[in-house]
mmCIF file of C-alpha atoms and ligand atoms in Angstrom:
data_model
loop_
_atom_site.group_PDB
_atom_site.id
_atom_site.type_symbol
_atom_site.label_atom_id
_atom_site.label_comp_id
_atom_site.label_asym_id
_atom_site.label_seq_id
_atom_site.Cartn_x
_atom_site.Cartn_y
_atom_site.Cartn_z
ATOM 1 C CA MET A 1 43.605 10.187 29.253
ATOM 2 C CA VAL A 2 41.165 12.241 27.187
ATOM 3 C CA ILE A 3 39.142 10.612 24.449
ATOM 4 C CA ASP A 4 37.563 13.404 22.473
ATOM 5 C CA VAL A 5 35.163 11.957 19.930
ATOM 6 C CA GLU A 6 33.167 14.228 17.647
ATOM 7 C CA THR A 7 33.363 17.109 20.052
ATOM 8 C CA GLY A 8 32.609 20.405 18.419
ATOM 9 C CA PRO A 9 31.360 23.853 19.306
ATOM 10 C CA GLY A 10 28.507 23.616 21.790
ATOM 11 C CA GLN A 11 29.399 20.018 22.710
ATOM 12 C CA ALA A 12 32.004 20.612 25.396
ATOM 13 C CA PHE A 13 30.528 18.333 28.045
ATOM 14 C CA HIS A 14 32.142 15.023 28.882
ATOM 15 C CA VAL A 15 31.736 12.062 31.242
ATOM 16 C CA ALA A 16 34.269 11.782 34.074
ATOM 17 C CA ILE A 17 35.047 8.217 35.180
ATOM 18 C CA ILE A 18 36.919 7.453 38.386
ATOM 19 C CA LEU A 19 38.054 3.965 39.390
ATOM 20 C CA GLY A 20 39.085 2.981 42.910
ATOM 21 C CA SER A 21 41.962 0.809 41.734
ATOM 22 C CA GLN A 22 43.739 -0.438 38.655
ATOM 23 C CA SER A 23 42.239 -3.820 39.532
ATOM 24 C CA ASP A 24 38.836 -2.364 38.550
ATOM 25 C CA ILE A 25 39.744 -1.663 34.911
ATOM 26 C CA GLY A 26 38.702 -5.057 33.542
ATOM 27 C CA ARG A 27 35.205 -4.854 35.022
ATOM 28 C CA MET A 28 34.796 -1.249 33.910
ATOM 29 C CA ALA A 29 36.082 -1.685 30.346
ATOM 30 C CA PRO A 30 32.502 -1.956 28.978
ATOM 31 C CA ALA A 31 31.809 1.580 30.222
ATOM 32 C CA MET A 32 34.660 3.085 28.228
ATOM 33 C CA GLU A 33 33.878 0.907 25.217
ATOM 34 C CA THR A 34 30.227 1.927 25.245
ATOM 35 C CA LEU A 35 31.001 5.646 25.503
ATOM 36 C CA GLU A 36 33.436 5.339 22.600
ATOM 37 C CA ARG A 37 30.837 3.481 20.559
ATOM 38 C CA LEU A 38 28.311 6.245 21.233
ATOM 39 C CA GLY A 39 30.819 8.978 20.447
ATOM 40 C CA VAL A 40 30.708 10.410 23.962
ATOM 41 C CA PRO A 41 33.887 12.169 25.175
ATOM 42 C CA TYR A 42 35.171 10.962 28.521
ATOM 43 C CA GLU A 43 38.088 11.167 30.890
ATOM 44 C CA VAL A 44 39.129 8.343 33.182
ATOM 45 C CA THR A 45 41.418 8.170 36.181
ATOM 46 C CA ILE A 46 42.293 6.014 39.184
ATOM 47 C CA ALA A 47 41.940 7.458 42.679
ATOM 48 C CA SER A 48 40.886 5.897 45.961
ATOM 49 C CA ALA A 49 38.520 7.405 48.522
ATOM 50 C CA HIS A 50 40.555 5.727 51.254
ATOM 51 C CA ARG A 51 44.110 5.598 49.930
ATOM 52 C CA THR A 52 44.243 8.931 48.076
ATOM 53 C CA PRO A 53 41.338 11.088 49.312
ATOM 54 C CA GLU A 54 43.062 14.348 48.327
ATOM 55 C CA ARG A 55 43.575 13.080 44.795
ATOM 56 C CA VAL A 56 39.836 12.321 44.564
ATOM 57 C CA ALA A 57 38.962 15.841 45.707
ATOM 58 C CA GLY A 58 41.424 17.510 43.342
ATOM 59 C CA TRP A 59 40.351 15.420 40.371
ATOM 60 C CA VAL A 60 36.640 16.116 40.897
ATOM 61 C CA ALA A 61 37.317 19.856 41.117
ATOM 62 C CA GLY A 62 39.444 19.718 37.981
ATOM 63 C CA GLN A 63 36.808 17.785 36.078
ATOM 64 C CA GLU A 64 34.090 20.224 37.077
ATOM 65 C CA SER A 65 36.152 23.113 35.760
ATOM 66 C CA THR A 66 36.755 21.407 32.398
ATOM 67 C CA GLY A 67 33.154 20.458 31.605
ATOM 68 C CA ALA A 68 32.327 17.137 33.272
ATOM 69 C CA ALA A 69 28.529 16.884 33.146
ATOM 70 C CA VAL A 70 28.219 13.445 34.747
ATOM 71 C CA PHE A 71 30.521 11.396 36.957
ATOM 72 C CA ILE A 72 30.817 7.615 37.037
ATOM 73 C CA ALA A 73 32.519 6.234 40.148
ATOM 74 C CA ALA A 74 33.345 2.525 40.378
ATOM 75 C CA ALA A 75 34.794 0.707 43.363
ATOM 76 C CA GLY A 76 34.689 -2.571 45.217
ATOM 77 C CA MET A 77 34.713 -3.608 48.885
ATOM 78 C CA ALA A 78 33.854 -0.753 51.310
ATOM 79 C CA ALA A 79 33.102 1.344 48.246
ATOM 80 C CA HIS A 80 33.042 4.891 49.535
ATOM 81 C CA LEU A 81 34.237 6.357 46.232
ATOM 82 C CA ALA A 82 30.915 7.349 44.624
ATOM 83 C CA GLY A 83 29.811 9.004 47.851
ATOM 84 C CA ALA A 84 33.113 10.824 48.159
ATOM 85 C CA VAL A 85 32.695 12.166 44.611
ATOM 86 C CA ALA A 86 29.050 13.089 45.228
ATOM 87 C CA ALA A 87 30.113 15.030 48.324
ATOM 88 C CA ARG A 88 32.209 17.282 46.095
ATOM 89 C CA THR A 89 29.885 18.026 43.178
ATOM 90 C CA THR A 90 26.258 18.807 42.439
ATOM 91 C CA SER A 91 26.560 17.127 39.022
ATOM 92 C CA PRO A 92 24.928 13.680 38.747
ATOM 93 C CA VAL A 93 27.074 10.840 40.100
ATOM 94 C CA ILE A 94 26.504 7.285 38.909
ATOM 95 C CA GLY A 95 27.944 4.641 41.219
ATOM 96 C CA VAL A 96 29.041 1.211 40.019
ATOM 97 C CA PRO A 97 29.488 -1.283 42.873
ATOM 98 C CA LEU A 98 32.034 -3.913 41.893
ATOM 99 C CA SER A 99 32.079 -7.587 42.811
ATOM 100 C CA GLY A 100 35.164 -9.584 43.633
ATOM 101 C CA SER A 101 35.268 -9.198 47.406
ATOM 102 C CA ALA A 102 34.983 -12.026 49.936
ATOM 103 C CA VAL A 103 31.240 -11.301 50.156
ATOM 104 C CA GLY A 104 30.663 -11.152 46.412
ATOM 105 C CA GLY A 105 30.161 -7.401 46.117
ATOM 106 C CA LEU A 106 27.338 -7.023 48.649
ATOM 107 C CA ASP A 107 29.650 -4.727 50.619
ATOM 108 C CA ALA A 108 30.181 -2.454 47.597
ATOM 109 C CA LEU A 109 26.510 -2.537 46.645
ATOM 110 C CA LEU A 110 25.346 -1.358 50.062
ATOM 111 C CA SER A 111 28.157 1.186 50.451
ATOM 112 C CA THR A 112 27.286 2.743 47.096
ATOM 113 C CA VAL A 113 23.508 2.595 47.128
ATOM 114 C CA GLN A 114 22.806 3.523 50.755
ATOM 115 C CA MET A 115 23.695 7.195 50.656
ATOM 116 C CA PRO A 116 22.332 9.386 53.434
ATOM 117 C CA PRO A 117 19.613 11.910 52.502
ATOM 118 C CA GLY A 118 20.934 14.996 50.714
ATOM 119 C CA VAL A 119 23.818 13.492 48.750
ATOM 120 C CA PRO A 120 22.438 11.100 46.121
ATOM 121 C CA VAL A 121 24.316 8.520 44.081
ATOM 122 C CA ALA A 122 22.453 6.904 41.170
ATOM 123 C CA THR A 123 23.591 3.330 41.705
ATOM 124 C CA VAL A 124 23.489 0.760 38.910
ATOM 125 C CA GLY A 125 23.782 -2.995 39.390
ATOM 126 C CA LEU A 126 26.859 -4.932 40.453
ATOM 127 C CA ASP A 127 29.519 -4.632 37.733
ATOM 128 C CA ALA A 128 26.953 -2.871 35.505
ATOM 129 C CA ALA A 129 29.550 -0.811 33.667
ATOM 130 C CA GLN A 130 27.614 -0.611 30.412
ATOM 131 C CA ASN A 131 24.439 0.582 32.107
ATOM 132 C CA ALA A 132 26.449 3.292 33.885
ATOM 133 C CA ALA A 133 27.784 4.497 30.529
ATOM 134 C CA LEU A 134 24.338 4.427 28.941
ATOM 135 C CA LEU A 135 22.812 6.362 31.826
ATOM 136 C CA ALA A 136 25.582 8.954 31.583
ATOM 137 C CA ALA A 137 25.044 9.210 27.831
ATOM 138 C CA GLN A 138 21.307 9.651 28.372
ATOM 139 C CA VAL A 139 22.009 12.615 30.656
ATOM 140 C CA LEU A 140 24.243 14.220 28.028
ATOM 141 C CA ALA A 141 21.649 13.468 25.342
ATOM 142 C CA LEU A 142 19.196 15.824 27.042
ATOM 143 C CA SER A 143 21.073 18.638 25.306
ATOM 144 C CA ASP A 144 22.481 16.693 22.348
ATOM 145 C CA PRO A 145 19.901 15.486 19.771
ATOM 146 C CA ALA A 146 22.527 13.643 17.699
ATOM 147 C CA LEU A 147 23.575 11.605 20.725
ATOM 148 C CA ARG A 148 19.923 10.893 21.497
ATOM 149 C CA GLN A 149 19.586 9.480 17.992
ATOM 150 C CA ARG A 150 22.623 7.227 18.534
ATOM 151 C CA LEU A 151 21.027 5.956 21.749
ATOM 152 C CA VAL A 152 17.825 5.163 19.844
ATOM 153 C CA GLN A 153 19.925 3.222 17.336
ATOM 154 C CA PHE A 154 21.658 1.348 20.185
ATOM 155 C CA ARG A 155 18.243 0.309 21.574
ATOM 156 C CA GLN A 156 17.147 -0.814 18.117
ATOM 157 C CA GLU A 157 20.191 -3.069 17.843
ATOM 158 C CA LYS A 158 19.356 -4.620 21.242
ATOM 159 C CA ALA A 159 15.769 -5.227 20.078
ATOM 160 C CA GLU A 160 16.972 -6.810 16.845
ATOM 161 C CA ALA A 161 19.175 -9.207 18.841
ATOM 162 C CA VAL A 162 16.109 -10.365 20.793
ATOM 163 C CA GLU A 163 14.092 -10.794 17.578
ATOM 164 C CA SER A 164 16.939 -12.776 16.079
ATOM 165 C CA ALA A 165 17.190 -15.056 19.150
ATOM 166 C CA ALA A 166 13.418 -15.618 19.144
ATOM 167 C CA GLY A 167 13.570 -16.575 15.466
ATOM 168 C CA LYS A 168 16.417 -19.021 16.085
ATOM 169 C CA LEU A 169 14.502 -20.551 19.022
ATOM 170 C CA SER A 170 11.383 -21.235 16.977
ATOM 171 C CA ARG A 171 13.413 -22.396 13.967
ATOM 172 C CA ASP A 172 16.087 -24.563 15.624
ATOM 173 C CA GLY A 173 14.702 -25.303 19.134
ATOM 174 C CA TRP A 174 16.021 -24.389 22.567
ATOM 175 C CA ARG A 175 18.791 -27.011 22.498
ATOM 176 C CA SER A 176 20.480 -25.074 19.703
ATOM 177 C CA PHE A 177 21.446 -22.423 22.277
ATOM 178 C CA LEU A 178 23.399 -24.894 24.411
ATOM 179 C CA PRO A 179 27.116 -25.526 23.947
ATOM 180 C CA GLU A 180 27.802 -28.457 21.579
ATOM 181 C CA GLY A 181 28.352 -31.088 24.315
ATOM 182 C CA ASP A 182 25.195 -30.151 26.273
ATOM 183 C CA GLN A 183 22.743 -30.412 23.370
ATOM 184 C CA LYS A 184 21.713 -33.976 24.274
ATOM 185 C CA MET A 185 20.602 -32.972 27.782
ATOM 186 C CA SER A 186 18.231 -35.678 29.056
ATOM 187 C CA PRO A 187 14.552 -34.806 29.656
ATOM 188 C CA LYS A 188 14.883 -35.165 33.453
ATOM 189 C CA HIS A 189 17.294 -32.215 33.411
ATOM 190 C CA ASP A 190 15.507 -30.032 30.896
ATOM 191 C CA GLY A 191 13.159 -28.269 33.305
ATOM 192 C CA GLY A 192 10.143 -30.363 32.410
ATOM 193 C CA GLY A 193 8.904 -28.197 29.556
ATOM 194 C CA VAL A 194 6.459 -29.739 27.098
ATOM 195 C CA SER A 195 7.608 -29.397 23.518
ATOM 196 C CA ARG A 196 5.003 -29.004 20.830
ATOM 197 C CA GLY A 197 7.654 -28.798 18.133
HETATM 198 C C1 RP5 B 1 38.552 -0.678 46.159
HETATM 199 O O1 RP5 B 1 39.135 -1.812 46.732
HETATM 200 C C2 RP5 B 1 38.875 -0.743 44.712
HETATM 201 O O2 RP5 B 1 37.883 -0.092 43.973
HETATM 202 C C3 RP5 B 1 38.956 -2.213 44.405
HETATM 203 O O3 RP5 B 1 37.733 -2.691 43.847
HETATM 204 C C4 RP5 B 1 39.172 -2.838 45.778
HETATM 205 C C5 RP5 B 1 40.481 -3.581 45.878
HETATM 206 O O4 RP5 B 1 41.531 -2.731 45.463
HETATM 207 P P1 RP5 B 1 43.000 -3.302 45.207
HETATM 208 O O5 RP5 B 1 43.493 -3.841 46.520
HETATM 209 O O6 RP5 B 1 42.864 -4.373 44.150
HETATM 210 O O7 RP5 B 1 43.815 -2.129 44.723
HETATM 211 O O8 RP5 B 1 39.033 0.480 46.728
#
């Protein structure tokens, strides 16, 4: 699948996303959504470092030849995928370790982050699909001022959400953030804070 958003002359680079399994799509959806929101072209595929190693190699080579500037590789369990991609390209590779295993994703985290010297993988947090997309977009923005401006706007929206939450807190109190049924939480369970309001 190729999503080509606002690509014009001089903007041929794209982000190449590889998922270890179709079972990873739900956790990685925020990466695709974020790239679309930022107007960043991307391609996405499924290939496994263990089940289809040749497909991984062929896809990475194909992506390099068609203008992939950054790779995002997401996998769970013994997550060798980001390392396998990094072994085949000198472009930046962002690894996303995925949770969901019997050990809660610690296996994927260590497999992705602990690369041996010489073949780096820029690892984001467990299931941190949006951060992977933002980091990839920031790399592309080094040579794309319009994208950089969209990233600035994205940060501004995040800041406004914090300002809005802080305003609600001082206006309506901390209980207003709790679900309806929990708003009468008794003082012994409220963390012991002293209210001056
Ligand atoms: C990894 O193994 C995949 O990235 C996935 O997170 C995990 C389980 O894969 P499935 O058995 O669901 O295909 O390679």
